[in-house]
Coordinates of N, CA and C in Angstrom, one line a residue:
Chain A
X1 N 9.1 10.8 -7.7 CA 8.0 9.9 -7.5 C 7.1 9.9 -8.7
X2 N 5.9 9.4 -8.6 CA 4.9 9.3 -9.6 C 3.6 9.8 -9.1
X3 N 2.8 10.4 -10.0 CA 1.5 10.8 -9.6 C 0.4 9.9 -10.2
X4 N -0.5 9.4 -9.4 CA -1.4 8.4 -9.8 C -2.8 8.9 -9.5
X5 N -3.7 8.8 -10.4 CA -5.1 9.2 -10.1 C -6.1 8.1 -10.3
X6 N -7.2 8.1 -9.6 CA -8.2 7.1 -9.8 C -9.6 7.8 -10.0
X7 N -10.4 7.1 -10.8 CA -11.7 7.6 -11.0 C -12.7 6.5 -11.1
X8 N -13.9 6.5 -10.4 CA -14.3 7.6 -9.5 C -13.6 7.5 -8.2
X9 N -13.8 8.5 -7.3 CA -13.3 8.4 -6.0 C -14.2 7.6 -5.1
X10 N -15.5 7.6 -5.4 CA -16.4 6.7 -4.7 C -17.6 6.4 -5.7
X11 N -18.2 5.2 -5.5 CA -19.3 4.8 -6.3 C -20.2 3.9 -5.5
X12 N -21.5 4.0 -5.7 CA -22.5 3.2 -5.1 C -23.2 2.5 -6.3
X13 N -23.3 1.2 -6.2 CA -24.0 0.5 -7.2 C -24.9 -0.6 -6.6
X14 N -25.9 -1.1 -7.4 CA -26.8 -2.1 -6.9 C -26.2 -3.5 -7.2
X15 N -26.6 -4.4 -6.3 CA -26.1 -5.7 -6.4 C -26.4 -6.3 -7.8
X16 N -25.4 -7.0 -8.3 CA -25.6 -7.6 -9.6 C -25.1 -6.8 -10.8
X17 N -24.9 -5.5 -10.6 CA -24.3 -4.7 -11.7 C -22.8 -4.7 -11.7
X18 N -22.2 -4.1 -12.7 CA -20.8 -4.1 -12.9 C -20.3 -2.6 -12.7
X19 N -19.1 -2.5 -12.2 CA -18.5 -1.2 -11.9 C -17.1 -1.2 -12.5
X20 N -16.7 -0.1 -13.2 CA -15.4 0.1 -13.7 C -14.7 1.2 -12.9
X21 N -13.4 0.8 -12.5 CA -12.6 1.8 -11.8 C -11.3 2.1 -12.7
X22 N -11.0 3.3 -12.9 CA -9.9 3.7 -13.7 C -8.7 4.1 -12.8
X23 N -7.5 3.7 -13.3 CA -6.3 4.1 -12.6 C -5.3 4.7 -13.7
X24 N -5.0 5.9 -13.5 CA -4.1 6.6 -14.4 C -2.8 7.0 -13.8
X25 N -1.7 6.7 -14.5 CA -0.4 7.2 -14.2 C -0.1 8.5 -14.9
X26 N -0.1 9.7 -14.2 CA -0.1 11.0 -14.9 C 1.2 11.4 -15.4
X27 N 2.3 10.9 -14.8 CA 3.6 11.5 -15.2 C 4.6 10.4 -15.4
X28 N 4.2 9.2 -15.6 CA 5.1 8.0 -15.6 C 4.5 7.0 -16.5
X29 N 5.3 6.4 -17.4 CA 4.8 5.3 -18.2 C 5.0 4.0 -17.5
X30 N 3.8 3.4 -17.1 CA 3.9 2.3 -16.2 C 3.5 1.0 -17.0
X31 N 4.6 0.2 -17.2 CA 4.3 -1.1 -17.8 C 3.6 -2.1 -16.8
X32 N 3.7 -1.8 -15.6 CA 3.1 -2.6 -14.5 C 2.4 -1.7 -13.5
X33 N 1.2 -2.1 -13.2 CA 0.4 -1.4 -12.2 C -0.1 -2.5 -11.3
X34 N -0.5 -2.1 -10.0 CA -1.0 -3.1 -9.1 C -2.3 -2.6 -8.6
X35 N -3.2 -3.6 -8.3 CA -4.5 -3.4 -7.7 C -4.6 -4.0 -6.3
X36 N -5.0 -3.2 -5.3 CA -5.1 -3.6 -4.0 C -6.6 -3.4 -3.5
X37 N -6.9 -4.1 -2.5 CA -8.2 -4.0 -1.8 C -8.0 -3.8 -0.3
X38 N -8.7 -2.9 0.3 CA -8.6 -2.7 1.7 C -9.9 -2.7 2.4
X39 N -10.2 -3.6 3.3 CA -11.4 -3.6 4.1 C -11.2 -2.8 5.3
X40 N -12.3 -2.3 5.9 CA -12.2 -1.4 7.1 C -11.3 -1.9 8.2
X41 N -10.4 -1.1 8.6 CA -9.5 -1.4 9.7 C -8.6 -2.6 9.4
X42 N -8.4 -2.9 8.1 CA -7.5 -3.9 7.7 C -6.4 -3.3 6.8
X43 N -5.4 -4.1 6.5 CA -4.3 -3.6 5.7 C -4.6 -3.8 4.2
X44 N -3.7 -3.4 3.4 CA -3.9 -3.6 1.9 C -3.6 -5.0 1.5
X45 N -4.4 -5.5 0.7 CA -4.2 -6.9 0.1 C -4.0 -6.8 -1.4
X46 N -2.9 -7.3 -1.9 CA -2.7 -7.3 -3.3 C -3.7 -8.2 -4.0
X47 N -4.4 -7.7 -5.0 CA -5.3 -8.5 -5.8 C -4.7 -9.0 -7.1
X48 N -4.0 -8.1 -7.8 CA -3.5 -8.5 -9.1 C -2.4 -7.5 -9.5
X49 N -1.6 -8.1 -10.4 CA -0.6 -7.2 -11.1 C -1.1 -7.1 -12.5
X50 N -1.2 -5.8 -12.9 CA -1.7 -5.4 -14.3 C -0.5 -5.2 -15.2
X51 N -0.4 -5.9 -16.3 CA 0.7 -5.8 -17.2 C 0.2 -5.2 -18.5
X52 N 0.9 -4.1 -19.0 CA 0.5 -3.4 -20.2 C 0.6 -4.4 -21.4
X53 N -0.5 -4.5 -22.1 CA -0.5 -5.3 -23.3 C -0.6 -6.8 -23.1
X54 N -0.7 -7.3 -21.9 CA -0.9 -8.7 -21.6 C -1.8 -8.9 -20.5
X55 N -2.1 -10.2 -20.2 CA -3.0 -10.6 -19.2 C -2.5 -10.2 -17.8
X56 N -3.4 -9.9 -16.9 CA -3.1 -9.6 -15.5 C -2.7 -10.9 -14.8
X57 N -1.9 -10.7 -13.8 CA -1.6 -11.9 -12.9 C -2.3 -11.7 -11.6
X58 N -3.2 -12.7 -11.2 CA -4.0 -12.6 -10.1 C -3.4 -13.3 -8.9
X59 N -3.6 -12.7 -7.7 CA -3.2 -13.4 -6.5 C -4.1 -14.6 -6.1
X60 N -3.6 -15.5 -5.4 CA -4.4 -16.6 -5.0 C -5.6 -16.2 -4.3
X61 N -6.8 -16.8 -4.7 CA -8.0 -16.5 -4.0 C -8.8 -15.3 -4.7
X62 N -8.2 -14.7 -5.6 CA -8.9 -13.6 -6.3 C -9.5 -14.1 -7.6
X63 N -10.8 -13.9 -7.8 CA -11.4 -14.5 -9.0 C -11.2 -13.6 -10.2
X64 N -10.5 -14.1 -11.2 CA -10.2 -13.3 -12.4 C -11.4 -13.0 -13.2
X65 N -12.4 -13.9 -13.2 CA -13.6 -13.6 -14.0 C -14.5 -12.6 -13.3
X66 N -14.3 -12.3 -12.0 CA -15.1 -11.4 -11.3 C -14.4 -10.0 -11.3
X67 N -13.1 -10.0 -11.3 CA -12.3 -8.7 -11.2 C -11.5 -8.7 -12.5
X68 N -12.1 -8.0 -13.5 CA -11.5 -7.9 -14.9 C -10.5 -6.7 -14.9
X69 N -9.3 -7.0 -15.3 CA -8.3 -6.0 -15.4 C -7.9 -5.8 -16.8
X70 N -7.8 -4.5 -17.3 CA -7.4 -4.2 -18.6 C -6.3 -3.1 -18.5
X71 N -5.2 -3.4 -19.1 CA -4.1 -2.4 -19.0 C -3.7 -2.1 -20.5
X72 N -4.5 -1.3 -21.1 CA -4.4 -1.1 -22.6 C -3.3 -0.1 -23.0
X73 N -2.9 0.7 -22.1 CA -1.9 1.7 -22.4 C -0.9 1.8 -21.3
X74 N 0.2 2.6 -21.5 CA 1.2 2.7 -20.4 C 0.7 3.7 -19.3
X75 N -0.4 4.3 -19.5 CA -0.9 5.2 -18.5 C -2.3 4.9 -17.9
X76 N -2.9 3.8 -18.4 CA -4.2 3.5 -17.9 C -4.4 2.0 -17.7
X77 N -4.9 1.7 -16.5 CA -5.4 0.4 -16.1 C -6.8 0.5 -15.6
X78 N -7.6 -0.5 -15.9 CA -9.0 -0.4 -15.4 C -9.3 -1.7 -14.7
X79 N -10.1 -1.6 -13.6 CA -10.5 -2.8 -12.9 C -12.1 -2.8 -12.9
X80 N -12.7 -3.8 -13.5 CA -14.1 -3.9 -13.5 C -14.6 -5.0 -12.6
X81 N -15.4 -4.6 -11.6 CA -16.0 -5.6 -10.7 C -17.3 -6.0 -11.3
X82 N -17.4 -7.3 -11.7 CA -18.5 -7.7 -12.4 C -19.5 -8.4 -11.4
X83 N -20.8 -8.2 -11.7 CA -21.8 -8.8 -10.9 C -21.5 -8.6 -9.4
X84 N -21.4 -7.3 -9.1 CA -21.0 -6.9 -7.7 C -22.0 -7.3 -6.7
X85 N -21.5 -7.7 -5.5 CA -22.3 -8.1 -4.4 C -21.8 -7.3 -3.2
X86 N -22.7 -7.2 -2.1 CA -22.3 -6.4 -1.0 C -21.0 -6.7 -0.4
X87 N -20.6 -8.0 -0.5 CA -19.2 -8.4 0.1 C -18.1 -7.8 -0.7
X88 N -18.4 -7.3 -1.9 CA -17.3 -6.6 -2.7 C -17.1 -5.2 -2.3
X89 N -18.0 -4.7 -1.4 CA -17.8 -3.3 -0.9 C -16.5 -3.2 -0.2
X90 N -15.7 -2.3 -0.7 CA -14.3 -2.1 -0.2 C -13.7 -0.9 -0.7
X91 N -12.4 -0.7 -0.3 CA -11.6 0.5 -0.8 C -10.6 -0.1 -1.8
X92 N -10.7 0.3 -3.0 CA -9.8 -0.3 -4.1 C -8.8 0.8 -4.4
X93 N -7.5 0.3 -4.4 CA -6.4 1.3 -4.6 C -5.4 0.7 -5.6
X94 N -5.0 1.5 -6.5 CA -4.0 1.1 -7.5 C -2.6 1.7 -7.2
X95 N -1.6 1.2 -7.8 CA -0.3 1.7 -7.6 C 0.6 1.5 -8.9
X96 N 1.6 2.3 -9.0 CA 2.6 2.1 -10.0 C 4.0 1.9 -9.3
X97 N 4.8 1.1 -9.9 CA 6.1 0.8 -9.3 C 7.2 1.4 -10.2
X98 N 8.1 2.1 -9.6 CA 9.3 2.6 -10.3 C 10.4 1.5 -10.4
X99 N 11.4 1.8 -11.2 CA 12.5 0.8 -11.3 C 13.2 0.7 -10.0
X100 N 13.1 1.7 -9.2 CA 13.8 1.7 -7.9 C 13.0 0.9 -6.8
X101 N 11.8 0.3 -7.2 CA 10.9 -0.5 -6.4 C 10.0 0.4 -5.5
X102 N 10.2 1.7 -5.5 CA 9.2 2.5 -4.8 C 7.8 2.4 -5.5
X103 N 6.8 2.3 -4.7 CA 5.4 2.3 -5.3 C 4.7 3.5 -4.9
X104 N 4.0 4.0 -5.9 CA 3.2 5.2 -5.6 C 1.7 4.9 -5.9
X105 N 0.9 5.3 -4.9 CA -0.5 4.8 -4.9 C -1.5 5.9 -5.4
X106 N -2.6 5.5 -5.9 CA -3.7 6.4 -6.2 C -4.4 6.7 -4.9
X107 N -5.4 7.7 -5.0 CA -6.1 8.1 -3.8 C -7.2 7.1 -3.4
X108 N -7.4 6.1 -4.2 CA -8.4 5.0 -3.9 C -9.8 5.3 -4.4
X109 N -10.6 4.2 -4.5 CA -12.0 4.3 -4.9 C -12.8 3.5 -3.8
X110 N -13.7 4.2 -3.3 CA -14.6 3.5 -2.3 C -15.8 3.0 -3.0
X111 N -16.0 1.7 -3.0 CA -17.1 1.0 -3.7 C -18.1 0.5 -2.6
X112 N -19.3 0.9 -2.8 CA -20.4 0.4 -1.9 C -21.4 -0.3 -2.8
X113 N -21.7 -1.5 -2.5 CA -22.7 -2.3 -3.2 C -23.9 -2.5 -2.3
X114 N -25.1 -2.0 -2.8 CA -26.3 -2.1 -2.0 C -27.2 -3.3 -2.4
Chain B
X1 N 4.3 -20.2 8.5 CA 3.6 -19.3 7.5 C 4.3 -18.0 7.6
X2 N 4.1 -17.2 6.5 CA 4.7 -15.9 6.5 C 3.8 -14.9 7.3
X3 N 4.6 -14.0 8.0 CA 3.8 -13.0 8.8 C 4.6 -11.7 8.8
X4 N 3.9 -10.6 8.8 CA 4.4 -9.3 9.0 C 3.6 -8.6 10.1
X5 N 4.3 -8.3 11.2 CA 3.6 -7.8 12.4 C 4.0 -6.4 12.7
X6 N 3.0 -5.6 12.9 CA 3.2 -4.3 13.4 C 2.3 -4.1 14.6
X7 N 2.7 -3.2 15.5 CA 1.9 -3.0 16.7 C 0.5 -2.6 16.3
X8 N -0.5 -3.4 16.7 CA -1.9 -3.1 16.3 C -2.5 -2.0 17.3
X9 N -1.9 -1.8 18.4 CA -2.3 -0.8 19.3 C -1.9 0.6 18.9
X10 N -2.7 1.5 19.0 CA -2.3 2.9 18.6 C -1.2 3.4 19.5
X11 N -0.3 4.2 18.9 CA 0.8 4.8 19.7 C 0.4 6.3 19.9
X12 N 0.2 6.6 21.2 CA -0.1 8.0 21.6 C 1.2 8.6 22.1
X13 N 1.5 9.8 21.5 CA 2.8 10.4 21.9 C 2.6 11.9 22.0
X14 N 3.4 12.5 22.8 CA 3.4 13.9 23.0 C 4.2 14.6 21.9
X15 N 3.7 15.8 21.5 CA 4.3 16.6 20.5 C 5.8 16.8 20.9
X16 N 6.7 16.7 19.9 CA 8.1 17.0 20.2 C 8.9 15.7 20.5
X17 N 8.2 14.7 20.9 CA 8.9 13.4 21.3 C 9.1 12.6 20.0
X18 N 9.9 11.5 20.2 CA 10.2 10.6 19.1 C 9.3 9.4 19.1
X19 N 8.6 9.2 18.0 CA 7.7 8.0 17.9 C 8.6 6.9 17.3
X20 N 8.5 5.7 17.8 CA 9.2 4.5 17.3 C 8.3 3.4 17.0
X21 N 8.2 3.0 15.7 CA 7.3 1.9 15.3 C 8.1 0.7 14.9
X22 N 7.6 -0.5 15.2 CA 8.3 -1.7 14.8 C 7.6 -2.5 13.7
X23 N 8.3 -3.2 12.9 CA 7.8 -4.1 11.9 C 8.6 -5.4 12.0
X24 N 8.0 -6.4 12.4 CA 8.7 -7.7 12.5 C 8.2 -8.7 11.4
X25 N 9.0 -9.5 10.9 CA 8.5 -10.4 9.9 C 9.1 -11.8 10.1
X26 N 8.4 -12.8 9.6 CA 8.9 -14.2 9.7 C 8.7 -14.9 8.4
X27 N 9.6 -15.8 8.1 CA 9.5 -16.6 6.8 C 9.5 -15.7 5.6
X28 N 10.2 -14.6 5.6 CA 10.4 -13.8 4.4 C 11.9 -13.6 4.2
X29 N 12.3 -13.4 3.0 CA 13.6 -12.9 2.7 C 13.5 -11.7 1.8
X30 N 13.1 -10.6 2.3 CA 12.8 -9.4 1.5 C 14.1 -8.8 0.9
X31 N 13.9 -8.3 -0.3 CA 15.0 -7.6 -0.9 C 15.0 -6.1 -0.5
X32 N 13.9 -5.7 0.0 CA 13.7 -4.3 0.4 C 12.5 -4.2 1.3
X33 N 12.4 -3.1 2.0 CA 11.3 -2.9 2.9 C 10.9 -1.4 2.8
X34 N 9.6 -1.1 2.7 CA 9.2 0.2 2.5 C 8.2 0.6 3.7
X35 N 8.2 1.9 4.0 CA 7.3 2.5 4.9 C 6.4 3.5 4.2
X36 N 5.1 3.4 4.6 CA 4.1 4.3 4.0 C 3.3 5.0 5.1
X37 N 2.7 6.1 4.8 CA 1.8 6.8 5.7 C 0.4 6.7 5.0
X38 N -0.6 6.4 5.8 CA -2.0 6.4 5.2 C -2.9 7.2 6.2
X39 N -3.6 8.1 5.6 CA -4.6 8.9 6.3 C -6.0 8.3 6.0
X40 N -7.0 8.5 6.9 CA -8.3 7.8 6.7 C -8.9 8.1 5.3
X41 N -9.3 7.1 4.6 CA -10.0 7.3 3.3 C -9.1 7.7 2.2
X42 N -7.8 7.6 2.4 CA -6.8 7.9 1.3 C -5.9 6.8 1.0
X43 N -5.2 6.9 -0.2 CA -4.2 5.9 -0.5 C -3.0 6.1 0.3
X44 N -2.1 5.0 0.4 CA -0.9 5.2 1.1 C 0.1 6.1 0.4
X45 N 0.9 6.8 1.2 CA 1.9 7.7 0.6 C 3.3 7.2 0.9
X46 N 4.1 7.0 -0.1 CA 5.5 6.5 0.1 C 6.3 7.4 0.9
X47 N 7.0 6.8 1.9 CA 7.9 7.6 2.8 C 9.4 7.2 2.5
X48 N 9.7 6.0 2.8 CA 11.1 5.5 2.7 C 11.2 4.1 2.2
X49 N 12.3 3.8 1.5 CA 12.6 2.4 1.1 C 14.0 2.1 1.6
X50 N 14.2 1.0 2.2 CA 15.5 0.5 2.6 C 15.8 -0.9 2.1
X51 N 17.0 -1.1 1.6 CA 17.3 -2.3 0.9 C 17.9 -3.3 1.9
X52 N 18.0 -4.5 1.6 CA 18.5 -5.6 2.5 C 19.9 -5.3 2.9
X53 N 20.7 -4.7 2.0 CA 22.1 -4.4 2.4 C 22.4 -3.1 3.0
X54 N 21.3 -2.4 3.4 CA 21.4 -1.1 4.1 C 20.9 -1.3 5.5
X55 N 21.6 -0.5 6.4 CA 21.3 -0.6 7.8 C 20.3 0.5 8.2
X56 N 20.5 1.7 7.6 CA 19.7 2.8 8.1 C 19.5 3.8 6.9
X57 N 18.3 4.4 6.9 CA 18.0 5.5 5.9 C 17.3 6.6 6.7
X58 N 17.6 7.8 6.2 CA 17.0 9.0 6.8 C 16.4 9.9 5.8
X59 N 15.3 10.5 6.2 CA 14.7 11.6 5.3 C 14.1 12.6 6.2
X60 N 14.7 13.7 6.3 CA 14.1 14.8 7.1 C 14.0 14.3 8.6
X61 N 12.8 14.3 9.1 CA 12.6 13.8 10.5 C 12.4 12.3 10.6
X62 N 12.5 11.6 9.5 CA 12.2 10.2 9.5 C 13.5 9.4 9.5
X63 N 13.5 8.3 10.2 CA 14.7 7.3 10.1 C 14.1 5.9 10.1
X64 N 14.7 5.1 9.3 CA 14.4 3.7 9.2 C 15.6 2.8 9.4
X65 N 15.5 1.8 10.2 CA 16.6 0.8 10.3 C 16.0 -0.5 9.8
X66 N 17.0 -1.4 9.4 CA 16.6 -2.7 8.8 C 17.6 -3.7 9.3
X67 N 17.2 -4.7 10.1 CA 18.1 -5.7 10.6 C 17.6 -7.0 10.1
X68 N 18.3 -7.6 9.1 CA 17.8 -8.8 8.5 C 18.1 -10.0 9.4
X69 N 19.0 -9.8 10.4 CA 19.2 -10.9 11.3 C 18.1 -11.1 12.3
X70 N 17.7 -9.9 12.8 CA 16.5 -9.9 13.7 C 15.2 -10.0 13.0
X71 N 15.2 -9.8 11.7 CA 14.0 -9.7 10.8 C 13.1 -8.6 11.4
X72 N 13.7 -7.4 11.5 CA 12.9 -6.3 12.0 C 13.4 -5.0 11.4
X73 N 12.4 -4.1 11.3 CA 12.6 -2.8 10.9 C 12.0 -1.8 11.9
X74 N 12.8 -0.8 12.2 CA 12.3 0.3 13.1 C 12.1 1.5 12.4
X75 N 11.0 2.2 12.6 CA 10.7 3.5 12.0 C 10.5 4.6 13.0
X76 N 11.3 5.6 12.9 CA 11.3 6.7 13.9 C 10.8 8.0 13.3
X77 N 10.0 8.7 14.0 CA 9.6 10.0 13.7 C 10.1 10.9 14.8
X78 N 11.1 11.7 14.5 CA 11.7 12.6 15.6 C 10.9 13.9 15.6
X79 N 11.0 14.6 16.7 CA 10.3 15.9 16.9 C 8.9 15.8 16.3
X80 N 8.1 14.9 16.8 CA 6.8 14.6 16.2 C 5.9 15.8 16.3
X81 N 5.0 15.9 15.4 CA 4.0 17.0 15.3 C 2.6 16.4 15.2
X82 N 1.6 17.1 15.6 CA 0.2 16.7 15.4 C -0.1 16.2 14.0
X83 N 0.5 16.9 13.0 CA 0.3 16.6 11.6 C 0.9 15.2 11.2
X84 N 1.7 14.6 12.1 CA 2.2 13.3 11.8 C 1.2 12.2 12.2
X85 N 0.1 12.6 12.8 CA -0.9 11.6 13.2 C -1.5 10.9 12.0
X86 N -1.4 9.6 11.9 CA -1.8 8.8 10.8 C -1.5 7.4 11.1
X87 N -1.8 6.5 10.1 CA -1.5 5.1 10.2 C -0.2 4.9 9.4
X88 N 0.7 4.2 9.9 CA 2.0 3.9 9.2 C 2.1 2.4 8.9
X89 N 2.3 2.1 7.6 CA 2.4 0.8 7.2 C 3.8 0.4 6.7
X90 N 4.2 -0.8 7.1 CA 5.4 -1.3 6.5 C 5.1 -2.3 5.4
X91 N 5.9 -2.5 4.5 CA 5.6 -3.4 3.4 C 7.0 -4.0 2.9
X92 N 6.9 -5.3 2.7 CA 8.1 -6.1 2.3 C 8.0 -6.4 0.8
X93 N 9.1 -6.3 0.1 CA 9.1 -6.6 -1.3 C 10.2 -7.5 -1.7
X94 N 10.0 -8.3 -2.7 CA 11.0 -9.1 -3.3 C 11.3 -8.4 -4.7
X95 N 12.5 -8.6 -5.2 CA 12.9 -7.9 -6.4 C 12.0 -8.3 -7.6
X96 N 11.8 -9.6 -7.7 CA 11.1 -10.2 -8.9 C 9.6 -9.8 -8.8
X97 N 9.1 -9.0 -9.8 CA 7.7 -8.7 -9.8 C 7.4 -7.4 -9.0
X98 N 8.3 -6.9 -8.2 CA 8.0 -5.7 -7.4 C 6.8 -5.8 -6.6
X99 N 6.3 -7.0 -6.2 CA 5.1 -7.1 -5.4 C 5.4 -6.8 -3.9
X100 N 4.5 -6.1 -3.3 CA 4.6 -5.7 -1.9 C 3.6 -6.5 -1.0
X101 N 4.0 -6.9 0.2 CA 3.1 -7.5 1.1 C 3.1 -6.5 2.4
X102 N 1.9 -6.1 2.8 CA 1.8 -5.1 3.8 C 1.6 -5.7 5.2
X103 N 2.1 -5.0 6.2 CA 1.7 -5.3 7.6 C 0.4 -4.6 7.9
X104 N -0.1 -4.9 9.1 CA -1.4 -4.4 9.5 C -1.5 -2.9 9.8
X105 N -0.3 -2.3 10.0 CA -0.2 -0.8 10.2 C -0.3 -0.5 11.7
X106 N 0.3 0.6 12.1 CA 0.2 1.2 13.4 C -0.3 2.6 13.3
X107 N -1.3 2.9 14.1 CA -1.9 4.2 14.2 C -1.1 5.0 15.2
X108 N -0.7 6.2 14.8 CA 0.1 7.2 15.6 C -0.8 8.4 15.8
X109 N -0.9 8.8 17.1 CA -1.6 10.0 17.5 C -0.7 10.9 18.2
X110 N -0.4 12.0 17.7 CA 0.5 13.0 18.3 C -0.3 14.1 19.0
X111 N -0.2 14.2 20.3 CA -1.0 15.2 21.0 C -0.2 16.5 21.2
X112 N -0.9 17.6 21.0 CA -0.2 18.9 21.2 C 0.2 19.1 22.7

């Protein structure tokens, strides 16, 4: 498998501010990482595919200017929620995918916007 | 439209029995299907992957079947234990891009 970490595990921010979430692949060089969002009692929804050294690919309905993704190295992808609002409060989870298609997820980041 | 359906009702089961979960899909042609376990406030944990040309996969007390004609996967936990209590998610994938689409999950509660 692969070991994935996220930082921070939880964050509270005020409405209108920006928050950065880090996703690290600790034992695997990931050219591709994925970012998901999960609202309470709902399943995971893919937000975007993060590609090392190139632009992220966003799913339909996800605002790329609001959710900035940077995949600057093979072990780190960051998601920045810009001008956060209470409706952005959610559980954000990243994953890496092996060549065998298995995906390994980070522990998630709980974002609360007040 | 595309759908992935899992039983939204929680599955309550006695310790030692076999838990069987279903995952049905429509308007998908997945190359593979994966099952994950998720505990509250945690990220999903990979359990098993089964490819479109495979009928069954096993790992310890877990078994997955995949019927592309019925468009259904069954997930079995044999000799269930209270520690197996969690939400179980199925996810469909296509080879290109490795993207996964998740079902809504089924919560399993194993009672001692």
